[in-house]
XYZ file of C-alpha atoms in Angstrom:
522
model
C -10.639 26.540 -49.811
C -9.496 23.744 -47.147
C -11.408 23.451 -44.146
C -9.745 24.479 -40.825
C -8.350 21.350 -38.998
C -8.824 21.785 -35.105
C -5.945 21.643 -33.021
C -5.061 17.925 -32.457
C -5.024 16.814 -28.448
C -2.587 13.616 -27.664
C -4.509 11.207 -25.949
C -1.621 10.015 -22.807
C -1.964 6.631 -21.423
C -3.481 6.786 -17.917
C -1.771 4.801 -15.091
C -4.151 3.050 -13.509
C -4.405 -0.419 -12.178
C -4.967 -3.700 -13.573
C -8.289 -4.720 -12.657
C -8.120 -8.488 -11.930
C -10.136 -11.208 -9.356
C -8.212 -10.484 -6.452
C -8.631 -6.503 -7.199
C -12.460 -7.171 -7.601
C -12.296 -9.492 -4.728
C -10.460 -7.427 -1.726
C -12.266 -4.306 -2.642
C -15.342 -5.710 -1.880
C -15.338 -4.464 1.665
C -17.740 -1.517 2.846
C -15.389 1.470 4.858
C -14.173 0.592 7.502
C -15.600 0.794 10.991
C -12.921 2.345 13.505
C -12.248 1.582 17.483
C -10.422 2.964 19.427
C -8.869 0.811 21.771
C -6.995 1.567 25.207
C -3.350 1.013 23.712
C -1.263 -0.160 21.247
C -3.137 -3.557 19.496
C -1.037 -6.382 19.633
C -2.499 -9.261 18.933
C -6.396 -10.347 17.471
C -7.722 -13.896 17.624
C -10.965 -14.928 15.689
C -12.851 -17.995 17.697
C -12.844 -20.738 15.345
C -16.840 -21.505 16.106
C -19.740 -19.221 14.763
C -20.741 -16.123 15.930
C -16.750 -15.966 15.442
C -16.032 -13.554 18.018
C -12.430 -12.151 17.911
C -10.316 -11.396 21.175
C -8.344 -8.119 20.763
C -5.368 -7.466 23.019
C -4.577 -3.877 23.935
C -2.852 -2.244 26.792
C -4.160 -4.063 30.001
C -7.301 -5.476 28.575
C -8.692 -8.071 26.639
C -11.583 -7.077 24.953
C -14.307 -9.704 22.856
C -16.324 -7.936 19.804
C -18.962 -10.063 17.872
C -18.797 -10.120 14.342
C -20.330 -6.610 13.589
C -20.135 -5.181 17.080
C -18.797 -1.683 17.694
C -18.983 -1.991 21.689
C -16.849 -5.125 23.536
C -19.519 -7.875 24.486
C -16.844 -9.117 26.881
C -13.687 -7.671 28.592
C -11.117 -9.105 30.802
C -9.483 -6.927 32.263
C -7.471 -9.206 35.528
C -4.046 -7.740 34.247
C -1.100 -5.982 36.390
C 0.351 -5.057 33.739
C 0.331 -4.553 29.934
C -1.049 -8.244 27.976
C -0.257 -10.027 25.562
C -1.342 -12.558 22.857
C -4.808 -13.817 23.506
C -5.827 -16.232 22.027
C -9.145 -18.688 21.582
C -8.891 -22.548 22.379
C -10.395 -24.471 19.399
C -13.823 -24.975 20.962
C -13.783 -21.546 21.709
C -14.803 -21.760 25.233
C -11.380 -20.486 26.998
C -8.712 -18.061 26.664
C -5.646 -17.759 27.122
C -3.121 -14.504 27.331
C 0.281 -13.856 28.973
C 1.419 -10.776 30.549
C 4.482 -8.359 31.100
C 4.135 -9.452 34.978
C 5.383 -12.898 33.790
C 1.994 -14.740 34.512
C -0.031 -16.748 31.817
C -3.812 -16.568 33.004
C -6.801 -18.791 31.578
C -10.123 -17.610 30.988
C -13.766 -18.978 30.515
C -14.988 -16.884 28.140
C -17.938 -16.757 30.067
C -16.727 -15.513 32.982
C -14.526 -13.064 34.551
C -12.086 -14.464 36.738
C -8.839 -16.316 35.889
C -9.422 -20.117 36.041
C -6.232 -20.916 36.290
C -2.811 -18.749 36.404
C 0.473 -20.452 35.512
C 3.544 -18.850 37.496
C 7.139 -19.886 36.403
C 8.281 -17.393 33.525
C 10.624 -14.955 34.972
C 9.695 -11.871 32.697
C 7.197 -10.894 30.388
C 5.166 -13.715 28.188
C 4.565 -12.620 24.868
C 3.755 -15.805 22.902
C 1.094 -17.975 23.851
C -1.488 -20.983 22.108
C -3.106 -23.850 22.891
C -1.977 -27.317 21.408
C -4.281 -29.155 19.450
C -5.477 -31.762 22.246
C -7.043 -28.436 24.084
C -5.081 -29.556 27.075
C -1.787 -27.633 27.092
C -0.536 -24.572 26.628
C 2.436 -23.206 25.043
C 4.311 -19.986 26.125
C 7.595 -17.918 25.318
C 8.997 -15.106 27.117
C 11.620 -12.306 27.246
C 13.193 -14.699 29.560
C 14.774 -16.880 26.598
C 12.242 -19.932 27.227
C 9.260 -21.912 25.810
C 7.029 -23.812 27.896
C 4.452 -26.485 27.885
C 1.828 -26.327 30.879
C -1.032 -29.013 31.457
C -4.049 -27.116 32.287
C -6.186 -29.272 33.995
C -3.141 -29.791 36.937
C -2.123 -26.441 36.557
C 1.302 -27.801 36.337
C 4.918 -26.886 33.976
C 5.264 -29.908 31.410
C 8.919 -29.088 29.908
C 10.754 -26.467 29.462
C 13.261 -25.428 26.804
C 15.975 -22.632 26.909
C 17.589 -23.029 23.301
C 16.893 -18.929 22.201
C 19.354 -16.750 23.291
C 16.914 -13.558 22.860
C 13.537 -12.331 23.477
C 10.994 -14.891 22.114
C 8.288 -12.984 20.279
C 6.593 -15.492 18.687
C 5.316 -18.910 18.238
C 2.737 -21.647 16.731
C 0.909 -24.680 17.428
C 1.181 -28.270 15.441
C -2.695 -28.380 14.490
C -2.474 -31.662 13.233
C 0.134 -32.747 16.097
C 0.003 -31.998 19.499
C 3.726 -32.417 20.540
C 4.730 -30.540 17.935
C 5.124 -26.319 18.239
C 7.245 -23.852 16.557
C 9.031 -20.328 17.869
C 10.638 -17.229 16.741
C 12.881 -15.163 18.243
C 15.019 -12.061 18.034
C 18.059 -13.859 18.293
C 17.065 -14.787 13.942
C 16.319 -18.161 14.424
C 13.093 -20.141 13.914
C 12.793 -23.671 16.217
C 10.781 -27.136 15.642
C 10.277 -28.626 19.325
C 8.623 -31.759 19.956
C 8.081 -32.464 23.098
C 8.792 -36.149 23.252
C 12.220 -34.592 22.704
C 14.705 -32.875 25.236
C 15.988 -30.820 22.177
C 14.865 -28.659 19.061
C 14.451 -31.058 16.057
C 14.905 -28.086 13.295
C 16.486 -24.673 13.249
C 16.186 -22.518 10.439
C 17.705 -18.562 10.423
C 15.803 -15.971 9.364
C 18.659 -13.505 9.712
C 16.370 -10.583 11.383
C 14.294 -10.840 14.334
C 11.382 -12.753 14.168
C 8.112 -11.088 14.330
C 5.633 -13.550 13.363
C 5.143 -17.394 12.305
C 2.436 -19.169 10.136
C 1.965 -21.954 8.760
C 0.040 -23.556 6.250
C -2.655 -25.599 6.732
C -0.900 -28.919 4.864
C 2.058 -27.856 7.594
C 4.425 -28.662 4.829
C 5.084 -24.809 4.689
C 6.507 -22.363 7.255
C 6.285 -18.851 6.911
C 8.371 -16.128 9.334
C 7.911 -12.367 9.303
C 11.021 -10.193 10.610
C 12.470 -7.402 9.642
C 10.932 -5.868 5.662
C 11.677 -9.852 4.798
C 8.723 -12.466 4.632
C 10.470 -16.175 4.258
C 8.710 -19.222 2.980
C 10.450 -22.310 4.757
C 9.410 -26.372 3.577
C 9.562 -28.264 6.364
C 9.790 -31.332 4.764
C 12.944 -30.801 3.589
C 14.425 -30.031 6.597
C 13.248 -26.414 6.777
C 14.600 -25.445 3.458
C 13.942 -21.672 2.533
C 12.140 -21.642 -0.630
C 10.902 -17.667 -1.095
C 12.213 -14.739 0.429
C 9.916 -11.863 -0.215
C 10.810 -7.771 0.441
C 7.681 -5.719 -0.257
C 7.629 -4.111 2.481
C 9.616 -0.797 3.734
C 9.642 -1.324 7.247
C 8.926 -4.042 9.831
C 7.171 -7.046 9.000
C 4.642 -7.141 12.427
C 2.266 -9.948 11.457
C 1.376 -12.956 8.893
C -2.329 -14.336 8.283
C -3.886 -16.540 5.709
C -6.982 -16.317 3.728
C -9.514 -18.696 4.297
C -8.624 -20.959 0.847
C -4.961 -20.836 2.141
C -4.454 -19.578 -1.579
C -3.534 -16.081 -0.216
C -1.005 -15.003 2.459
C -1.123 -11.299 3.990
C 1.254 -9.229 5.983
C 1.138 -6.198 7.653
C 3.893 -3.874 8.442
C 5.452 -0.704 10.343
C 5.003 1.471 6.835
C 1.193 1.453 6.934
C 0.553 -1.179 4.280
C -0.745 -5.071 4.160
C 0.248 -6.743 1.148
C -1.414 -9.850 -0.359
C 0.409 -12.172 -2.160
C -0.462 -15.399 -4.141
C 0.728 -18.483 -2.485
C 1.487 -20.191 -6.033
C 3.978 -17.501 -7.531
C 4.080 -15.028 -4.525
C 3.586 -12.013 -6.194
C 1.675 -9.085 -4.612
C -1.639 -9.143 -6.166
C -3.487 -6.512 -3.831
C -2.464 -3.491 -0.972
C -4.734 -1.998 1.341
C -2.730 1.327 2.875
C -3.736 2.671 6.361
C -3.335 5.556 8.430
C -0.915 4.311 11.201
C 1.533 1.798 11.774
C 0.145 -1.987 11.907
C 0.946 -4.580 14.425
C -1.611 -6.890 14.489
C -3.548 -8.768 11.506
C -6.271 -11.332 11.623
C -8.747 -12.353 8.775
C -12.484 -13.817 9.251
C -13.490 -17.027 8.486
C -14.787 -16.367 5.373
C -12.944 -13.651 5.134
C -16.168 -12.017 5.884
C -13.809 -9.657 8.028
C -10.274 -7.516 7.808
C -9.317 -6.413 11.579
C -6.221 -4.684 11.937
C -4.539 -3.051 15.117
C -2.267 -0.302 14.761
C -0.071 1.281 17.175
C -2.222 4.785 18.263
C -4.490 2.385 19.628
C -7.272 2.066 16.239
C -9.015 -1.319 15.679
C -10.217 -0.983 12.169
C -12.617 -3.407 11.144
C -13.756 -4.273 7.438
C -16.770 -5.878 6.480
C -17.621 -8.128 2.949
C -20.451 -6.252 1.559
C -23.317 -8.355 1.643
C -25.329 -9.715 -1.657
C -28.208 -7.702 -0.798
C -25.838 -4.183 -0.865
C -24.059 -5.727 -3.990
C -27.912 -5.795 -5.555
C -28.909 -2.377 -3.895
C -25.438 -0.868 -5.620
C -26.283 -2.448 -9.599
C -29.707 -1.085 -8.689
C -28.361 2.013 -8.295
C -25.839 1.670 -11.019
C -28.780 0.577 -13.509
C -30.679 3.751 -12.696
C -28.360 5.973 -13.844
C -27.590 4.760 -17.328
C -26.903 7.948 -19.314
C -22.765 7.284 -19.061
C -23.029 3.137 -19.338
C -25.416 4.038 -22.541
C -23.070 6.682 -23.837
C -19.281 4.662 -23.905
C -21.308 1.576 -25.537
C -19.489 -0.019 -28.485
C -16.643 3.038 -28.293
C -14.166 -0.061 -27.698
C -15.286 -2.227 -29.906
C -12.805 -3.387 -32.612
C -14.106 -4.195 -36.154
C -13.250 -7.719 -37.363
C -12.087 -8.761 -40.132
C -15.198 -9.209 -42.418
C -17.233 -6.202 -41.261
C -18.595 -3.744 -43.662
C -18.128 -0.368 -41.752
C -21.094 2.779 -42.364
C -19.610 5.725 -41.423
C -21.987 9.073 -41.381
C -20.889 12.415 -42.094
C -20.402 13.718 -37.935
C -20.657 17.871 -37.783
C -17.380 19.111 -36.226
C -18.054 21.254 -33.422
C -14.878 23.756 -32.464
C -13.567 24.660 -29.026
C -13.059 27.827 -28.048
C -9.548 28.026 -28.797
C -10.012 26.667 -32.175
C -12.502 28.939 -32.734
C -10.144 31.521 -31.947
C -7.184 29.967 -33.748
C -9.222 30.070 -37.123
C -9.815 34.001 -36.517
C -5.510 34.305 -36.037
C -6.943 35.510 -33.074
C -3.360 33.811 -31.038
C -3.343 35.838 -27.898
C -7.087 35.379 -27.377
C -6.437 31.621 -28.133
C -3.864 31.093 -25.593
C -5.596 33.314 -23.004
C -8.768 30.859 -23.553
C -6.277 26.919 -23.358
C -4.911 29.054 -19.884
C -8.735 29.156 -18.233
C -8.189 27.985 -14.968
C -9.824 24.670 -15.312
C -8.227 23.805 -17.957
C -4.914 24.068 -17.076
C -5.534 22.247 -14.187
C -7.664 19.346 -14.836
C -6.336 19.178 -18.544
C -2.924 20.575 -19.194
C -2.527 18.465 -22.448
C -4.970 20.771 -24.529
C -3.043 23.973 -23.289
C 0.263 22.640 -24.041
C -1.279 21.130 -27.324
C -1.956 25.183 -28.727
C 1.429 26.144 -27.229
C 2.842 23.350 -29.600
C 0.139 24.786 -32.299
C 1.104 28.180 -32.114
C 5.101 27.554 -32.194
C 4.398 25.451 -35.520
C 3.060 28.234 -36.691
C 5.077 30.680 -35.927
C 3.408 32.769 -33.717
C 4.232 31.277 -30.430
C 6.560 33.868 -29.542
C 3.839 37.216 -30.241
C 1.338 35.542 -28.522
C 3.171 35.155 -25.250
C 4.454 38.740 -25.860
C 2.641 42.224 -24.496
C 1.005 40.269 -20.927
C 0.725 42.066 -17.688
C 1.773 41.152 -14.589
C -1.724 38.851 -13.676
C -1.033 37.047 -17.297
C 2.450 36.651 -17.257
C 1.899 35.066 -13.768
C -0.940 32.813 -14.433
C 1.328 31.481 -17.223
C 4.322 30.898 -14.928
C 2.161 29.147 -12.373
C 1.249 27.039 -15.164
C 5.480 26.517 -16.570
C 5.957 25.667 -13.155
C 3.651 23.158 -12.474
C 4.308 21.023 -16.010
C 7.622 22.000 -17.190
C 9.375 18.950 -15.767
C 6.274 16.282 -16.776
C 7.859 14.766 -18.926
C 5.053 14.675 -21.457
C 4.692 18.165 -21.588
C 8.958 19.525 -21.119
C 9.357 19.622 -24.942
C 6.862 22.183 -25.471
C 7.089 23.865 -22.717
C 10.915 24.266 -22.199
C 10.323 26.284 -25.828
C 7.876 28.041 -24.233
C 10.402 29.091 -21.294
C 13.154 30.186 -23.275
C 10.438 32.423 -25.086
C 9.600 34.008 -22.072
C 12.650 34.504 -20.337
C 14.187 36.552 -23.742
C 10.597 38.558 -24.058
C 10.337 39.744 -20.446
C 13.949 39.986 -19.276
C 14.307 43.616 -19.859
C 11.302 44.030 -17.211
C 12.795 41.806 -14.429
C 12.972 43.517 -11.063
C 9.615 45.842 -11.559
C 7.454 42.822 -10.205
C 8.056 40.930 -6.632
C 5.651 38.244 -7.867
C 7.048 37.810 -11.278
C 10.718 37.556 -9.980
C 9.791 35.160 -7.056
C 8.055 32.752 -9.755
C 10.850 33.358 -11.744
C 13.079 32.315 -9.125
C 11.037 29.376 -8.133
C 11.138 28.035 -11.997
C 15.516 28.402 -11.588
C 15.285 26.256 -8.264
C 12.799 23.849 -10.185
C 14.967 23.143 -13.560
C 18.082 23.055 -11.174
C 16.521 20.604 -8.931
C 15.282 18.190 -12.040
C 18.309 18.217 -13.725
C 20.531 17.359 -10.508
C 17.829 14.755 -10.776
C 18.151 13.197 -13.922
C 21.851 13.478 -13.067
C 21.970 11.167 -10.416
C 19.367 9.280 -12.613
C 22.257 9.022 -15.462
C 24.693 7.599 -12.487
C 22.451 4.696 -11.513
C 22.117 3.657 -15.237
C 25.874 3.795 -15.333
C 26.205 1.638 -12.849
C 23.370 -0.600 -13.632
C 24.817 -0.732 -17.193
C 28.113 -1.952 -15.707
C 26.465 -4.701 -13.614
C 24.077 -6.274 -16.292
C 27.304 -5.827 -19.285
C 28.233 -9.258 -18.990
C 24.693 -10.769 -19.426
C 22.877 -7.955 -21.497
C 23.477 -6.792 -24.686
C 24.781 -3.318 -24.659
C 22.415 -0.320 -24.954
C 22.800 3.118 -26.008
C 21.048 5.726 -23.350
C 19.675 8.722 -24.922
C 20.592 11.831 -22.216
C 17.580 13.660 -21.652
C 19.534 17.269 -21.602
C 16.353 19.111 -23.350
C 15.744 20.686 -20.284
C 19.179 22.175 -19.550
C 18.982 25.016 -22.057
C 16.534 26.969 -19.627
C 19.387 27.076 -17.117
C 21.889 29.755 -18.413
C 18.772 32.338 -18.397
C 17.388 31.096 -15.608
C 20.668 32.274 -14.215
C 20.944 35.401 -15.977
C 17.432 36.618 -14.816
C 17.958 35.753 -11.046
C 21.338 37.529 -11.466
C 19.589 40.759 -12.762
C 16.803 40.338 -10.345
């Protein structure tokens, strides 16, 4: 006599991500540490000398956090009105910030009071930086124009009007003083130099301009506005050479990793994304809870802070080698699972000599119940609770046993009303997986010819029943528009694709006309 064969379970493919460097590399932060600031953050500056400080700008404050911090160990708070874009001189001993009151004030980080306070914008500053001699100061405004101010005389240097909108962003020449770069909503990026009356390059970004960066080598420009991120080589005379559109919403900010081999940006729709700077694809995503408008990385990149608009600073630390060691400590004291998946993936090679031992079969309940013909018992055992929820392939897998044998149909027969309405719960919740809607559309059309006769003597039966009609309608107006786009894709790739046939997936359809014809009785 043949030994009973247990029911076979199809192992699915899981979706999960590709673990690579940069996945084992920016998720090796601890959780992050959360602040909640006075406003809206728009802007964060790390100081450029160690402790590394970082200036965060929110509402009508400036507030300095050291490195691992929770409390501001300096706040400036000399504002009318809502500021703007502090930022760190190189030597880290002043700040600078402008203002919606049209004043750019200077700091000592050491002290409280503005040093100096440069008066000649005519609305709000938004953009400011110091040049790379540590002597000047550049500035744009809502008022169209970019200055140059020389801070020891406290006096305007030049002055250019060449925007014709509000100028919301702007950079620094680190490797040349004269030189400085700005972004505006009018789409346009500008080169100034400031031996020069005019802009030297203009490059159009064709959305308003959020944010500017460039690269270290200052070869590369790259401009934020809009969902687009543009890469610009400015020694070509600011050719574009990527345009990138990960994001959803609003590109807010651009940063750079401390290698330069990794550019992030941060948007309205929650996410940063981090692309490689050789090939510029996104090779890692960290999500958050609100909208983002300000980015800045750590040397290091010992630190992720981000400023979102409810007013959150959320902070990221690199885990530290000693917690790397404490966590494989932990990891190597717990063994049992590491000791228990050992050698499963292991392929033989070519010359191996394989000993197999015999392995005693042990069956599942179901099985168990299968081999007795037992096939309402064995369905009522694949339809435990947490079974069908945390593995829905084994129930569908004795569904798809029982209707090769036959019996399918008598063992989804004679339920009452809890049954038939744990199984629905379950049809509902898998039907239109598209792993399981083979089996389970069967299963359906079983169901609906069994228990039609009894529609209208249960409220909870005929509102599941209901909600299964509005669930099949729903997925196949689905896959119809579905069907559309590949018709139209089809006709835009014919002339450089080779024609394919598309197999309609209409499997699914045949639950409709009694779906119909129950909700009509009911």
């Amino acid at each position: 006599m043949a030994s009973f064969k247990s029911t076979k379970i199809p192992i699915y493919p899981k979706l999960g991500e590709k673990v690579t460097p940069d996945t084992l590399y920016w998720k090796n932060y601890k959780a992050p540490v959360q602040i909640k600031e006075f406003g809206a953050v728009t802007s964060i500056d790390f100081s450029s000398l160690a402790p590394h400080n970082y200036a965060v700008t929110a509402s009508t404050r400036i507030h300095i956090y050291g490195p691992f911090s929770t409390e501001p160990v300096k706040t400036f708070t000399r504002f009318k009105d809502t500021a703007y874009s502090g930022k760190f001189r190189s030597d880290g001993q002043l700040l600078v910030a402008g203002c919606e009151d049209s004043m750019v004030r200077l700091f000592d980080v050491s002290g409280k009071v503005a040093l100096r306070v440069f008066k000649g914008h005519t609305k709000g500053v938004h953009v400011t930086d110091f040049t790379s001699d540590c002597y000047h100061i550049l500035t744009g405004s809502d008022d169209y124009t970019c200055r140059l101010w020389d801070i020891p005389n406290s006096t305007e240097l030049t002055s250019y009007k060449e925007h014709t909108d509000y100028i919301r962003c702007g950079i620094t020449s680190k490797l040349n003083r004269d030189i400085f770069i700005t972004g505006s909503y009018d789409h346009t990026l500008r080169m100034f130099d400031a031996r020069v009356e005019k802009s030297v390059m203009t490059m159009d970004h064709s959305q308003p301009v959020e944010s500017v960066l460039l690269y270290p080598s200052e070869g590369l420009l790259v401009s934020a506005g809009g969902r687009y991120v543009k890469v610009w080589d400015l020694l070509k005379g600011g050719q574009p050479l990527v345009s990138l559109k990960n994001h959803h919403k609003t590109v807010t900010c651009l940063s750079l990793s401390s290698n330069g081999q990794r550019l992030l940006s941060a948007s309205l729709d929650r996410h940063v994304k981090i692309y490689n700077t050789t090939n510029y694809k996104v090779v890692h995503n960290f999500d958050y809870a609100a909208s983002i408008l300000s980015l800045a990385l750590a040397p290091d990149d010992e630190s992720i802070v981000v400023g979102m608009t409810n007013g959150v600073l959320s902070i990221k630390h690199r885990k530290s080698p000693e917690e790397k060691r404490e966590m494989a400590g932990k990891q190597r004291m717990q063994p049992v699972y590491r000791i228990f998946v050992k050698g499963r993936n292991y392929v033989p090679k070519k010359d191996d000599f394989l000993v197999s031992k015999p392995v005693k079969s042990h069956l599942a309940k179901y099985d168990k119940q299968l081999k007795k013909f037992n096939i309402s018992k064995a369905l009522d055992t694949a339809l435990e609770s947490w079974r069908r929820n945390r593995k829905p392939e084994i129930t569908v897998a004795v569904m798809k046993e029982l209707d090769r044998r036959g019996t399918l149909k008598n063992a989804l027969a004679g339920r009452d009303e809890q049954n038939l309405s744990q199984l629905l719960n379950f049809l509902i919740g898998n039907v239109v997986d598209p792993r399981f809607t083979p089996v389970l559309v069967t299963a359906t059309e079983m169901i609906l010819d069994i228990y039609q006769a009894v529609v209208g003597q249960s409220s909870v039966v005929d509102r599941q029943l209901v909600r299964l009609q509005e669930l099949v309608e729903r997925e196949v107006d689905y896959q119809q528009d579905l069907l559309e786009v590949l018709g139209m894709l089809d006709t835009l790739f014919a002339a450089s694709l080779p024609r394919k046939e598309y197999t309609v997936p209409i499997v699914i359809l045949s639950i409709l006309p009694k779906c119909a014809l129950v909700h009509q009785r009911w």
